[in-house]
Amino acid sequence: INAEYGGPRGKIDDVIRREVTQILTTGTLIDEELINNCFSSYLLCFKEEEREDSKIKGAKIIHYSVCFVDSSTGEVNLGEFQDDVRRSKFETFLVRIRPREVLVEKGRFLRCK
């Protein structure tokens, strides 16, 4: 330890510089030693927009654009779909892919009514 930190340690107020070298999250792991199961570990990013329904005057629909990535295998999926205001398709989508991590644009969640 003495050689690693520059000699004998005598003062309590010595400062050791530390820097972040890696950020590991469940959605971004690629090291096989750190992955402990055979299931996909998706990182999901989505954008939701409220739009006018072209079929029913005055009705609203929710449009989703999604991207989900399994960084351990390099699998990338892109898609989009329309949903009702209860977000039943989106809920089913979440249950189906079971993302480990979700990225969303700050302040862009639509409020459910």
XYZ file of C-alpha atoms in Angstrom:
113
model
C 0.000 0.000 0.000
C 2.818 2.420 0.809
C 4.324 2.208 -2.683
C 0.911 2.447 -4.349
C -0.046 5.688 -2.573
C 3.320 7.405 -2.559
C 5.124 6.337 0.616
C 4.335 5.893 4.268
C 1.045 7.247 5.520
C 1.465 9.512 8.476
C -1.201 12.189 8.200
C -4.913 11.691 8.615
C -5.729 14.413 6.082
C -4.040 12.666 3.092
C -6.212 12.784 0.007
C -6.539 9.865 -2.366
C -7.793 10.800 -5.827
C -10.494 8.501 -7.141
C -12.117 8.629 -10.524
C -15.063 6.815 -12.048
C -13.729 4.265 -14.518
C -16.918 2.330 -15.269
C -20.641 2.626 -14.746
C -22.358 -0.735 -14.484
C -26.126 -1.056 -14.515
C -28.351 -4.074 -15.068
C -29.328 -2.788 -18.514
C -25.790 -2.194 -19.753
C -23.822 -5.222 -18.525
C -21.761 -6.972 -21.206
C -19.257 -8.901 -19.087
C -20.314 -12.574 -19.068
C -18.985 -13.016 -15.531
C -21.412 -10.378 -14.247
C -24.497 -11.666 -16.084
C -26.153 -14.286 -13.914
C -29.027 -15.624 -16.036
C -29.866 -16.705 -19.559
C -32.724 -14.214 -20.055
C -32.435 -11.013 -22.055
C -31.745 -7.925 -20.009
C -33.260 -5.141 -22.051
C -32.572 -1.462 -21.723
C -35.747 0.295 -22.911
C -36.097 3.825 -24.216
C -39.463 5.155 -25.296
C -41.269 8.321 -26.283
C -44.993 8.810 -25.907
C -47.070 11.461 -27.634
C -50.739 12.272 -27.351
C -52.395 12.651 -30.742
C -55.854 13.215 -32.176
C -57.608 10.028 -33.281
C -58.265 10.278 -37.021
C -61.175 7.818 -36.764
C -63.128 9.349 -33.869
C -63.588 13.110 -33.690
C -62.326 14.575 -30.414
C -60.822 11.289 -29.215
C -57.174 11.006 -28.181
C -54.703 8.215 -28.795
C -51.239 7.671 -27.382
C -48.448 7.033 -29.894
C -45.342 5.175 -28.699
C -41.909 4.972 -30.298
C -39.742 2.360 -28.603
C -36.195 1.065 -28.734
C -35.036 -1.823 -26.577
C -31.497 -3.144 -26.548
C -29.848 -6.202 -25.057
C -26.282 -4.950 -24.673
C -24.949 -8.419 -23.802
C -25.889 -9.802 -27.243
C -26.016 -6.630 -29.348
C -29.698 -7.167 -30.161
C -31.460 -3.891 -31.083
C -35.226 -3.584 -31.589
C -37.113 -0.539 -32.873
C -40.850 -0.105 -33.160
C -43.876 2.081 -32.794
C -47.530 1.546 -31.998
C -50.687 3.364 -31.009
C -52.473 2.790 -27.741
C -55.611 3.852 -25.928
C -55.580 6.338 -23.052
C -55.476 3.442 -20.541
C -52.155 2.370 -22.114
C -53.156 -1.296 -22.176
C -50.867 -2.190 -25.127
C -47.928 -0.441 -23.473
C -48.541 -2.313 -20.234
C -48.634 -5.614 -22.133
C -45.428 -4.642 -23.950
C -43.655 -3.989 -20.614
C -44.791 -7.309 -19.173
C -43.664 -9.136 -22.307
C -40.122 -7.752 -22.648
C -39.496 -7.174 -18.913
C -36.890 -4.408 -19.238
C -34.171 -4.249 -16.600
C -33.789 -0.521 -17.069
C -35.900 2.252 -18.609
C -34.692 5.594 -19.980
C -37.202 8.399 -20.399
C -36.918 11.996 -21.448
C -37.057 14.232 -18.380
C -40.452 15.844 -17.880
C -42.068 14.071 -20.849
C -44.403 11.612 -19.121
C -48.018 12.095 -20.095
C -50.486 12.028 -17.239
C -52.995 9.176 -17.184
C -56.554 10.333 -16.710
